[in-house]
Amino acid sequence: MPPFVVYTLITIASVLAMEFVAWSAHKYLMHGFLWSWHEDHHKPHENDGFFEKNDRFFLVFAVPSFLCYLFGGLYDQYFPLLFVGIGISIYGLIYFLIHDVYIHQRFKWFRQLDSKYSKAILRAHGAHHAKQEKEDGESFGLLIVNPKYFGKRIKSK
Ligand SMILES: [Zn+2]
Ligand SMILES: [Zn+2]
């Protein structure tokens, strides 16, 4: 295979793998011992500023991506890591656009996406936010949606 195909595949695989990393981090860390950082994302809060403690996780996920850029850039034998880093960054951008912009409307860039998939994402994450507590959550992923969320009416977020 030509190198650019390999590097493209590494990038795509990293983006996909990040959905599982994010799912497990959300389920086991953010709803686990890091709940104190994630909690304010589940509680209603109106007048306490733009940022949530939960936004710290953007910085947390930036660390592995930074390390991939660093080692991939510095050492020839780790060069493919550069594309893992790019994959993590792409997933971070997708997560930001879908979770923070589209679902939670922190920026009013696109309010209505009218596809079955975008509505299913909204319903699935709405079901996640239906619980304000740490325990017994559902729907911890973002892009991979349980089929049951296709074709139901939208519940409140
Ligand atoms: Zn959560
Ligand atoms: Zn959310």
mmCIF file of C-alpha atoms and ligand atoms in Angstrom:
data_model
loop_
_atom_site.group_PDB
_atom_site.id
_atom_site.type_symbol
_atom_site.label_atom_id
_atom_site.label_comp_id
_atom_site.label_asym_id
_atom_site.label_seq_id
_atom_site.Cartn_x
_atom_site.Cartn_y
_atom_site.Cartn_z
ATOM 1 C CA MET A 1 0.000 0.000 0.000
ATOM 2 C CA PRO A 2 1.266 3.509 -0.744
ATOM 3 C CA PRO A 3 2.131 5.403 2.440
ATOM 4 C CA PHE A 4 -0.609 8.015 2.087
ATOM 5 C CA VAL A 5 -3.224 5.235 2.052
ATOM 6 C CA VAL A 6 -1.748 3.766 5.231
ATOM 7 C CA TYR A 7 -1.670 7.179 6.894
ATOM 8 C CA THR A 8 -5.231 7.923 5.818
ATOM 9 C CA LEU A 9 -6.369 4.588 7.259
ATOM 10 C CA ILE A 10 -4.516 5.270 10.523
ATOM 11 C CA THR A 11 -6.255 8.653 10.748
ATOM 12 C CA ILE A 12 -9.720 7.189 10.087
ATOM 13 C CA ALA A 13 -9.124 4.312 12.514
ATOM 14 C CA SER A 14 -8.053 6.805 15.185
ATOM 15 C CA VAL A 15 -11.189 8.895 14.722
ATOM 16 C CA LEU A 16 -13.354 5.771 15.064
ATOM 17 C CA ALA A 17 -11.370 4.472 18.028
ATOM 18 C CA MET A 18 -11.882 7.797 19.779
ATOM 19 C CA GLU A 19 -15.639 7.199 19.885
ATOM 20 C CA PHE A 20 -14.910 4.158 22.051
ATOM 21 C CA VAL A 21 -12.310 5.999 24.107
ATOM 22 C CA ALA A 22 -14.776 8.846 24.672
ATOM 23 C CA TRP A 23 -17.591 6.392 25.475
ATOM 24 C CA SER A 24 -15.557 4.554 28.094
ATOM 25 C CA ALA A 25 -14.047 7.733 29.536
ATOM 26 C CA HIS A 26 -17.538 9.203 29.843
ATOM 27 C CA LYS A 27 -19.014 6.050 31.384
ATOM 28 C CA TYR A 28 -16.214 4.993 33.716
ATOM 29 C CA LEU A 29 -14.238 8.161 34.483
ATOM 30 C CA MET A 30 -16.587 11.118 34.095
ATOM 31 C CA HIS A 31 -19.439 9.190 35.718
ATOM 32 C CA GLY A 32 -16.865 7.665 38.071
ATOM 33 C CA PHE A 33 -14.180 9.318 40.120
ATOM 34 C CA LEU A 34 -14.110 12.432 37.892
ATOM 35 C CA TRP A 35 -17.820 13.114 38.413
ATOM 36 C CA SER A 36 -17.013 16.341 40.258
ATOM 37 C CA TRP A 37 -15.743 17.774 36.948
ATOM 38 C CA HIS A 38 -18.613 16.397 34.877
ATOM 39 C CA GLU A 39 -21.453 17.057 37.303
ATOM 40 C CA ASP A 40 -22.145 20.638 36.237
ATOM 41 C CA HIS A 41 -22.765 19.400 32.700
ATOM 42 C CA HIS A 42 -25.728 17.432 34.049
ATOM 43 C CA LYS A 43 -27.220 20.100 36.325
ATOM 44 C CA PRO A 44 -29.216 23.067 35.144
ATOM 45 C CA HIS A 45 -27.199 26.265 35.420
ATOM 46 C CA GLU A 46 -28.122 29.529 33.816
ATOM 47 C CA ASN A 47 -26.210 32.532 35.074
ATOM 48 C CA ASP A 48 -22.807 31.238 35.984
ATOM 49 C CA GLY A 49 -20.805 31.961 32.885
ATOM 50 C CA PHE A 50 -19.942 30.322 29.617
ATOM 51 C CA PHE A 51 -17.564 27.626 30.764
ATOM 52 C CA GLU A 52 -18.336 24.492 32.721
ATOM 53 C CA LYS A 53 -15.920 22.508 34.826
ATOM 54 C CA ASN A 54 -16.730 19.805 32.315
ATOM 55 C CA ASP A 55 -14.783 21.772 29.679
ATOM 56 C CA ARG A 56 -11.580 20.706 31.434
ATOM 57 C CA PHE A 57 -11.969 17.422 29.612
ATOM 58 C CA PHE A 58 -11.116 19.176 26.359
ATOM 59 C CA LEU A 59 -7.716 19.913 27.878
ATOM 60 C CA VAL A 60 -7.417 16.370 29.212
ATOM 61 C CA PHE A 61 -8.022 14.897 25.760
ATOM 62 C CA ALA A 62 -5.601 17.374 24.229
ATOM 63 C CA VAL A 63 -2.731 15.746 26.141
ATOM 64 C CA PRO A 64 -2.612 12.380 24.301
ATOM 65 C CA SER A 65 -3.069 14.200 21.027
ATOM 66 C CA PHE A 66 -0.202 16.574 21.870
ATOM 67 C CA LEU A 67 2.045 13.636 22.818
ATOM 68 C CA CYS A 68 1.275 11.972 19.483
ATOM 69 C CA TYR A 69 2.253 15.134 17.609
ATOM 70 C CA LEU A 70 5.381 15.478 19.720
ATOM 71 C CA PHE A 71 6.722 11.934 19.365
ATOM 72 C CA GLY A 72 5.455 11.533 15.799
ATOM 73 C CA GLY A 73 7.202 14.756 14.847
ATOM 74 C CA LEU A 74 10.444 14.132 16.721
ATOM 75 C CA TYR A 75 11.220 10.505 15.974
ATOM 76 C CA ASP A 76 11.168 8.810 12.582
ATOM 77 C CA GLN A 77 10.152 5.459 14.006
ATOM 78 C CA TYR A 78 7.071 7.047 15.631
ATOM 79 C CA PHE A 79 6.101 9.036 12.550
ATOM 80 C CA PRO A 80 2.714 7.222 12.152
ATOM 81 C CA LEU A 81 1.735 8.600 15.580
ATOM 82 C CA LEU A 82 1.343 11.950 13.857
ATOM 83 C CA PHE A 83 -1.766 10.546 12.167
ATOM 84 C CA VAL A 84 -3.109 9.173 15.416
ATOM 85 C CA GLY A 85 -2.763 12.723 16.758
ATOM 86 C CA ILE A 86 -4.579 14.103 13.725
ATOM 87 C CA GLY A 87 -7.348 11.513 14.259
ATOM 88 C CA ILE A 88 -7.746 12.540 17.906
ATOM 89 C CA SER A 89 -7.908 16.208 16.873
ATOM 90 C CA ILE A 90 -10.513 15.496 14.190
ATOM 91 C CA TYR A 91 -12.640 13.603 16.723
ATOM 92 C CA GLY A 92 -12.285 16.493 19.176
ATOM 93 C CA LEU A 93 -13.516 18.893 16.510
ATOM 94 C CA ILE A 94 -16.449 16.618 15.613
ATOM 95 C CA TYR A 95 -17.279 16.220 19.315
ATOM 96 C CA PHE A 96 -17.202 19.975 19.814
ATOM 97 C CA LEU A 97 -19.373 20.666 16.760
ATOM 98 C CA ILE A 98 -21.953 17.982 17.526
ATOM 99 C CA HIS A 99 -22.034 17.950 21.320
ATOM 100 C CA ASP A 100 -21.354 21.572 22.214
ATOM 101 C CA VAL A 101 -22.652 23.437 19.173
ATOM 102 C CA TYR A 102 -25.418 21.274 17.726
ATOM 103 C CA ILE A 103 -26.803 19.526 20.819
ATOM 104 C CA HIS A 104 -26.224 22.117 23.549
ATOM 105 C CA GLN A 105 -26.376 25.221 21.324
ATOM 106 C CA ARG A 106 -23.454 26.972 22.982
ATOM 107 C CA PHE A 107 -22.988 28.692 19.652
ATOM 108 C CA LYS A 108 -25.970 29.313 17.392
ATOM 109 C CA TRP A 109 -24.257 28.102 14.245
ATOM 110 C CA PHE A 110 -26.633 25.413 13.136
ATOM 111 C CA ARG A 111 -29.845 24.952 15.030
ATOM 112 C CA GLN A 112 -31.795 22.525 12.931
ATOM 113 C CA LEU A 113 -30.273 19.568 11.189
ATOM 114 C CA ASP A 114 -33.023 17.599 9.589
ATOM 115 C CA SER A 115 -31.809 14.076 9.184
ATOM 116 C CA LYS A 116 -32.772 10.863 10.920
ATOM 117 C CA TYR A 117 -29.227 10.496 12.193
ATOM 118 C CA SER A 118 -28.944 14.011 13.630
ATOM 119 C CA LYS A 119 -32.292 13.593 15.380
ATOM 120 C CA ALA A 120 -31.238 10.213 16.758
ATOM 121 C CA ILE A 121 -28.046 11.811 18.158
ATOM 122 C CA LEU A 122 -30.183 14.491 19.837
ATOM 123 C CA ARG A 123 -32.535 11.918 21.354
ATOM 124 C CA ALA A 124 -29.727 9.687 22.555
ATOM 125 C CA HIS A 125 -27.872 12.537 24.241
ATOM 126 C CA GLY A 126 -31.163 13.904 25.557
ATOM 127 C CA ALA A 127 -31.710 10.543 27.225
ATOM 128 C CA HIS A 128 -28.228 10.819 28.725
ATOM 129 C CA HIS A 129 -29.057 14.232 30.164
ATOM 130 C CA ALA A 130 -32.430 13.085 31.468
ATOM 131 C CA LYS A 131 -30.439 11.885 34.491
ATOM 132 C CA GLN A 132 -28.817 14.518 36.677
ATOM 133 C CA GLU A 133 -27.055 11.953 38.811
ATOM 134 C CA LYS A 134 -23.854 10.023 38.469
ATOM 135 C CA GLU A 135 -25.388 6.555 38.477
ATOM 136 C CA ASP A 136 -27.514 4.577 36.050
ATOM 137 C CA GLY A 137 -26.850 6.692 33.010
ATOM 138 C CA GLU A 138 -27.398 5.584 29.455
ATOM 139 C CA SER A 139 -26.101 6.579 26.060
ATOM 140 C CA PHE A 140 -22.524 7.580 26.896
ATOM 141 C CA GLY A 141 -21.289 7.669 23.318
ATOM 142 C CA LEU A 142 -21.845 10.438 20.825
ATOM 143 C CA LEU A 143 -21.685 9.281 17.220
ATOM 144 C CA ILE A 144 -22.685 5.652 17.611
ATOM 145 C CA VAL A 145 -26.340 5.677 18.527
ATOM 146 C CA ASN A 146 -28.517 2.849 19.781
ATOM 147 C CA PRO A 147 -31.023 2.006 17.001
ATOM 148 C CA LYS A 148 -33.869 2.592 19.460
ATOM 149 C CA TYR A 149 -33.299 6.352 19.132
ATOM 150 C CA PHE A 150 -34.174 6.343 15.462
ATOM 151 C CA GLY A 151 -37.774 7.191 14.786
ATOM 152 C CA LYS A 152 -39.020 8.134 18.245
ATOM 153 C CA ARG A 153 -40.313 11.514 19.290
ATOM 154 C CA ILE A 154 -37.788 13.910 20.791
ATOM 155 C CA LYS A 155 -37.767 13.943 24.575
ATOM 156 C CA SER A 156 -36.636 16.965 26.521
ATOM 157 C CA LYS A 157 -32.881 17.514 26.738
HETATM 158 ZN ZN ZN B 1 -22.581 12.413 31.379
HETATM 159 ZN ZN ZN B 2 -24.117 16.936 26.990
#
